[in-house]
């Protein structure tokens, strides 16, 4: 068993440039050393993963994207024997109980509502880092 290490990139799947920039600032502020790779669409993310252009230690997934939305991306990831073990953290604006239930049914590892302000995002990312990079134990190959 191991933890996500600094050599494993984090894949952010989000179509919103402002949200991605805020997340990058939050990661920098928490001294997270992992490379950040972005996919602006669900289709781009699935292609990157299937072609092994990136093998992330974690995926941060937005739900509400045009085209292949986060729910469908999550279903594809968790239905793929090669990708299902990668932890997927849903990071979205929705606090709708139906979205939460559906994401956990599809296999999300964690569901976090995006904080509305930057300080809230920094705090959420710090907690995410503390848990996934310092506490959680994962299989050797994710």
Coordinates of N, CA and C in Angstrom, one line a residue:
X1 N 0.8 -1.2 0.0 CA 0.0 0.0 0.0 C 0.9 1.2 0.0
X2 N 0.4 2.3 -0.6 CA 1.2 3.6 -0.6 C 0.2 4.7 -0.7
X3 N 0.8 5.9 -0.6 CA 0.1 7.2 -0.7 C 0.4 7.8 -2.1
X4 N -0.4 8.7 -2.5 CA -0.1 9.4 -3.7 C 1.2 10.2 -3.5
X5 N 2.1 10.0 -4.4 CA 3.4 10.7 -4.2 C 3.6 11.8 -5.1
X6 N 4.7 12.6 -4.9 CA 4.9 13.8 -5.7 C 5.2 13.6 -7.1
X7 N 5.5 12.3 -7.5 CA 5.8 12.1 -8.9 C 4.5 11.8 -9.8
X8 N 3.4 11.6 -9.1 CA 2.2 11.3 -9.8 C 1.4 12.6 -10.0
X9 N 1.1 12.9 -11.3 CA 0.3 14.1 -11.6 C -1.1 14.0 -11.1
X10 N -1.7 15.2 -11.0 CA -3.1 15.3 -10.7 C -3.8 15.8 -12.0
X11 N -4.8 15.1 -12.4 CA -5.6 15.4 -13.6 C -6.8 16.2 -13.1
X12 N -6.9 17.4 -13.6 CA -8.1 18.3 -13.4 C -8.9 18.2 -14.7
X13 N -10.2 17.8 -14.5 CA -11.1 17.8 -15.7 C -12.1 18.8 -15.4
X14 N -12.0 20.0 -16.1 CA -12.9 21.1 -15.8 C -12.8 22.0 -17.0
X15 N -14.0 22.5 -17.5 CA -14.0 23.4 -18.7 C -13.9 24.9 -18.3
X16 N -13.9 25.2 -17.0 CA -13.9 26.6 -16.6 C -12.5 27.1 -16.3
X17 N -12.0 28.0 -17.1 CA -10.6 28.5 -16.9 C -10.4 29.1 -15.5
X18 N -11.4 29.9 -15.1 CA -11.2 30.6 -13.8 C -11.2 29.6 -12.6
X19 N -12.0 28.5 -12.7 CA -12.0 27.5 -11.6 C -10.6 26.8 -11.6
X20 N -10.1 26.5 -12.8 CA -8.8 25.8 -12.9 C -7.7 26.7 -12.3
X21 N -7.7 27.9 -12.7 CA -6.7 28.9 -12.2 C -6.8 29.0 -10.7
X22 N -8.0 29.0 -10.1 CA -8.1 29.1 -8.7 C -7.6 27.8 -8.0
X23 N -7.9 26.7 -8.6 CA -7.4 25.4 -8.1 C -5.8 25.4 -8.1
X24 N -5.3 25.9 -9.2 CA -3.8 25.9 -9.3 C -3.2 26.8 -8.2
X25 N -3.8 27.9 -8.0 CA -3.3 28.8 -7.0 C -3.4 28.2 -5.6
X26 N -4.5 27.4 -5.4 CA -4.7 26.8 -4.1 C -3.7 25.7 -3.9
X27 N -3.4 24.9 -5.0 CA -2.3 23.9 -4.9 C -1.0 24.5 -4.6
X28 N -0.7 25.6 -5.2 CA 0.6 26.2 -5.0 C 0.7 26.7 -3.5
X29 N -0.4 27.3 -3.0 CA -0.4 27.8 -1.7 C -0.2 26.7 -0.6
X30 N -0.7 25.5 -0.9 CA -0.6 24.3 0.0 C 0.7 23.6 -0.2
X31 N 1.6 24.1 -1.1 CA 2.9 23.5 -1.4 C 2.8 22.1 -2.0
X32 N 1.7 21.8 -2.7 CA 1.6 20.6 -3.4 C 2.6 20.5 -4.5
X33 N 3.4 19.6 -4.6 CA 4.5 19.5 -5.6 C 4.1 18.8 -6.9
X34 N 3.0 18.1 -6.8 CA 2.6 17.3 -8.0 C 2.4 18.1 -9.2
X35 N 2.7 17.6 -10.4 CA 2.4 18.3 -11.6 C 0.9 18.2 -11.8
X36 N 0.3 19.3 -12.4 CA -1.1 19.4 -12.6 C -1.3 19.3 -14.1
X37 N -2.1 18.4 -14.6 CA -2.5 18.2 -16.0 C -4.0 18.6 -16.1
X38 N -4.3 19.3 -17.1 CA -5.7 19.7 -17.3 C -6.3 19.1 -18.6
X39 N -7.5 18.7 -18.4 CA -8.3 18.3 -19.6 C -9.5 19.2 -19.5
X40 N -9.8 20.0 -20.6 CA -10.9 21.0 -20.6 C -12.2 20.3 -20.9
X41 N -12.2 19.1 -21.4 CA -13.5 18.4 -21.7 C -13.4 16.9 -21.2
X42 N -14.5 16.3 -21.0 CA -14.5 14.9 -20.6 C -13.9 14.0 -21.7
X43 N -14.2 14.3 -23.0 CA -13.7 13.5 -24.1 C -12.2 13.6 -24.1
X44 N -11.6 14.8 -23.9 CA -10.2 15.0 -23.9 C -9.5 14.2 -22.7
X45 N -10.2 14.2 -21.6 CA -9.6 13.4 -20.4 C -9.6 11.9 -20.7
X46 N -10.7 11.4 -21.2 CA -10.8 10.0 -21.5 C -9.7 9.6 -22.5
X47 N -9.6 10.4 -23.6 CA -8.6 10.1 -24.6 C -7.2 10.1 -24.0
X48 N -6.9 11.1 -23.1 CA -5.5 11.2 -22.5 C -5.3 9.9 -21.6
X49 N -6.3 9.5 -20.9 CA -6.1 8.4 -20.0 C -6.0 7.1 -20.8
X50 N -6.8 6.9 -21.8 CA -6.8 5.6 -22.6 C -5.5 5.5 -23.4
X51 N -5.0 6.6 -23.9 CA -3.8 6.6 -24.6 C -2.5 6.7 -23.8
X52 N -2.8 6.7 -22.4 CA -1.7 6.7 -21.4 C -0.8 7.9 -21.6
X53 N -1.4 9.0 -22.0 CA -0.6 10.3 -22.0 C -0.4 10.8 -20.6
X54 N -1.2 10.4 -19.7 CA -1.1 10.8 -18.3 C -1.6 9.6 -17.5
X55 N -0.9 9.4 -16.4 CA -1.4 8.3 -15.4 C -1.4 9.0 -14.0
X56 N -2.5 9.7 -13.7 CA -2.6 10.5 -12.5 C -2.7 9.6 -11.3
X57 N -2.3 10.3 -10.2 CA -2.5 9.7 -8.9 C -3.9 10.0 -8.3
X58 N -4.5 11.0 -8.9 CA -5.8 11.5 -8.5 C -6.4 12.3 -9.7
X59 N -7.8 12.2 -9.8 CA -8.5 13.0 -10.7 C -9.5 13.9 -10.0
X60 N -9.4 15.2 -10.3 CA -10.4 16.2 -9.8 C -11.4 16.4 -10.9
X61 N -12.6 16.1 -10.7 CA -13.6 16.1 -11.8 C -14.8 17.1 -11.5
X62 N -15.0 18.0 -12.5 CA -16.2 18.8 -12.4 C -17.4 18.1 -13.1
X63 N -18.5 18.3 -12.6 CA -19.7 17.6 -13.1 C -20.3 18.3 -14.3
X64 N -20.4 19.6 -14.2 CA -21.2 20.3 -15.2 C -20.3 20.9 -16.3
X65 N -20.1 20.0 -17.3 CA -19.4 20.4 -18.5 C -20.2 20.1 -19.8
X66 N -20.0 20.9 -20.8 CA -20.7 20.5 -22.1 C -20.2 19.3 -22.7
X67 N -21.0 18.6 -23.5 CA -20.5 17.4 -24.1 C -20.5 16.2 -23.2
X68 N -19.4 15.6 -23.0 CA -19.3 14.5 -22.1 C -19.1 15.0 -20.7
X69 N -20.3 15.1 -20.0 CA -20.2 15.7 -18.6 C -19.5 14.8 -17.6
X70 N -19.4 15.4 -16.4 CA -18.6 14.7 -15.4 C -19.3 13.3 -14.9
X71 N -20.6 13.3 -15.0 CA -21.3 12.0 -14.6 C -20.9 10.9 -15.6
X72 N -20.9 11.2 -16.8 CA -20.6 10.2 -17.8 C -19.1 9.9 -17.8
X73 N -18.2 10.9 -17.6 CA -16.8 10.6 -17.4 C -16.6 9.6 -16.2
X74 N -17.2 9.9 -15.1 CA -17.1 9.1 -13.9 C -17.5 7.6 -14.2
X75 N -18.7 7.5 -14.9 CA -19.1 6.2 -15.3 C -18.1 5.4 -16.2
X76 N -17.5 6.1 -17.1 CA -16.5 5.5 -18.0 C -15.3 5.1 -17.2
X77 N -14.8 6.0 -16.3 CA -13.6 5.7 -15.6 C -13.8 4.5 -14.7
X78 N -14.9 4.5 -13.9 CA -15.2 3.4 -13.0 C -15.6 2.1 -13.6
X79 N -16.0 2.2 -14.9 CA -16.3 1.0 -15.7 C -15.2 0.4 -16.4
X80 N -14.0 1.0 -16.4 CA -12.8 0.6 -17.1 C -11.8 -0.1 -16.1
X81 N -11.5 -1.3 -16.4 CA -10.7 -2.1 -15.5 C -9.3 -1.4 -15.3
X82 N -8.8 -0.8 -16.3 CA -7.5 -0.1 -16.2 C -7.5 1.2 -15.5
X83 N -8.6 1.9 -15.4 CA -8.7 3.2 -14.8 C -9.5 3.3 -13.5
X84 N -10.2 2.3 -13.2 CA -11.1 2.3 -12.0 C -10.5 2.6 -10.7
X85 N -9.2 2.2 -10.6 CA -8.5 2.4 -9.3 C -8.0 3.8 -9.0
X86 N -8.0 4.6 -10.0 CA -7.6 6.0 -9.8 C -8.6 6.7 -9.0
X87 N -8.2 7.3 -7.8 CA -9.2 8.0 -7.0 C -9.8 9.2 -7.8
X88 N -11.1 9.3 -7.7 CA -11.8 10.4 -8.4 C -12.5 11.3 -7.3
X89 N -12.1 12.5 -7.3 CA -12.7 13.5 -6.4 C -13.6 14.4 -7.2
X90 N -14.9 14.3 -7.0 CA -15.8 15.2 -7.7 C -15.7 16.6 -7.0
X91 N -15.4 17.6 -7.7 CA -15.2 19.0 -7.2 C -16.1 19.9 -8.0
X92 N -17.3 20.2 -7.5 CA -18.3 20.8 -8.3 C -19.1 21.8 -7.5
X93 N -19.9 22.7 -8.2 CA -20.7 23.7 -7.5 C -22.0 23.1 -6.9
X94 N -22.4 22.0 -7.4 CA -23.7 21.4 -7.0 C -23.6 20.7 -5.7
X95 N -24.7 21.1 -4.9 CA -24.9 20.4 -3.6 C -26.2 19.6 -3.6
X96 N -26.7 19.4 -4.8 CA -28.0 18.7 -5.0 C -27.8 17.2 -4.6
X97 N -28.7 16.8 -3.7 CA -28.6 15.4 -3.2 C -28.6 14.4 -4.3
X98 N -29.3 14.6 -5.4 CA -29.4 13.7 -6.5 C -28.0 13.5 -7.1
X99 N -27.3 14.7 -7.3 CA -26.0 14.6 -7.9 C -25.0 13.8 -7.0
X100 N -25.1 14.1 -5.7 CA -24.2 13.4 -4.7 C -24.5 11.9 -4.7
X101 N -25.7 11.6 -4.6 CA -26.1 10.1 -4.7 C -25.6 9.5 -5.9
X102 N -25.9 10.1 -7.1 CA -25.5 9.5 -8.4 C -24.0 9.3 -8.4
X103 N -23.2 10.3 -8.0 CA -21.8 10.2 -8.1 C -21.2 9.1 -7.3
X104 N -21.8 8.9 -6.0 CA -21.3 7.8 -5.2 C -21.7 6.5 -5.8
X105 N -22.9 6.4 -6.4 CA -23.4 5.2 -7.0 C -22.5 4.8 -8.2
X106 N -22.0 5.9 -8.9 CA -21.1 5.6 -10.0 C -19.6 5.3 -9.6
X107 N -19.3 5.5 -8.3 CA -18.0 5.1 -7.8 C -17.1 6.2 -7.4
X108 N -17.6 7.5 -7.3 CA -16.8 8.6 -6.9 C -16.1 8.2 -5.5
X109 N -14.9 8.6 -5.3 CA -14.2 8.4 -4.0 C -14.6 9.5 -3.0
X110 N -14.8 10.7 -3.5 CA -15.2 11.8 -2.6 C -16.0 12.8 -3.4
X111 N -16.9 13.5 -2.8 CA -17.7 14.6 -3.4 C -17.5 15.8 -2.6
X112 N -17.0 16.9 -3.2 CA -16.8 18.1 -2.5 C -17.5 19.3 -3.3
X113 N -18.2 20.1 -2.6 CA -18.8 21.3 -3.2 C -17.8 22.3 -3.3
X114 N -17.6 22.9 -4.5 CA -16.6 24.0 -4.6 C -17.0 25.2 -3.7
X115 N -16.1 25.6 -2.9 CA -16.3 26.8 -2.1 C -16.5 28.0 -3.0
X116 N -17.3 29.0 -2.5 CA -17.6 30.2 -3.3 C -16.5 31.2 -3.3
X117 N -15.6 31.2 -2.3 CA -14.5 32.2 -2.3 C -13.2 31.5 -2.3
X118 N -12.2 32.3 -2.5 CA -10.8 31.7 -2.7 C -10.3 31.2 -1.4
X119 N -10.6 31.8 -0.2 CA -10.1 31.3 1.0 C -10.7 29.9 1.3
X120 N -12.0 29.8 1.0 CA -12.7 28.5 1.2 C -12.1 27.4 0.3
X121 N -11.7 27.8 -0.9 CA -11.1 26.9 -1.8 C -9.7 26.5 -1.3
X122 N -8.9 27.4 -0.8 CA -7.6 27.1 -0.2 C -7.8 26.1 1.0
X123 N -8.7 26.4 1.8 CA -9.0 25.5 3.0 C -9.4 24.1 2.5
X124 N -10.2 24.0 1.5 CA -10.7 22.7 1.0 C -9.5 21.9 0.3
X125 N -8.7 22.6 -0.4 CA -7.5 22.0 -1.1 C -6.5 21.5 0.0
X126 N -6.4 22.3 1.0 CA -5.4 21.9 2.1 C -6.0 20.6 2.8
X127 N -7.2 20.5 3.0 CA -7.8 19.3 3.6 C -7.7 18.1 2.6
X128 N -7.9 18.4 1.4 CA -7.8 17.3 0.3 C -6.4 16.8 0.3
X129 N -5.4 17.7 0.3 CA -4.0 17.3 0.3 C -3.7 16.5 1.6
X130 N -4.1 17.0 2.7 CA -3.8 16.3 4.0 C -4.4 14.9 4.0
X131 N -5.6 14.7 3.5 CA -6.2 13.4 3.4 C -5.5 12.5 2.4
X132 N -5.6 12.9 1.1 CA -5.2 12.0 0.0 C -3.7 11.8 -0.1
X133 N -2.9 12.8 0.4 CA -1.5 12.7 0.2 C -0.7 12.4 1.5
X134 N -1.4 12.4 2.6 CA -0.7 12.1 3.9 C -1.4 11.0 4.7
X135 N -2.7 10.8 4.5 CA -3.4 9.8 5.4 C -3.8 8.6 4.6
X136 N -4.5 8.8 3.5 CA -5.1 7.6 2.8 C -4.0 6.7 2.2
X137 N -4.2 5.4 2.4 CA -3.4 4.4 1.8 C -4.1 3.8 0.5
X138 N -3.3 3.7 -0.5 CA -3.9 3.2 -1.8 C -3.1 2.0 -2.3
X139 N -3.7 1.2 -3.2 CA -2.9 0.2 -3.8 C -1.7 0.7 -4.5
X140 N -0.7 -0.2 -4.7 CA 0.6 0.3 -5.3 C 0.4 0.9 -6.7
X141 N -0.4 0.2 -7.5 CA -0.6 0.7 -8.9 C -2.0 1.2 -9.0
X142 N -2.1 2.6 -9.2 CA -3.4 3.1 -9.4 C -3.5 3.7 -10.8

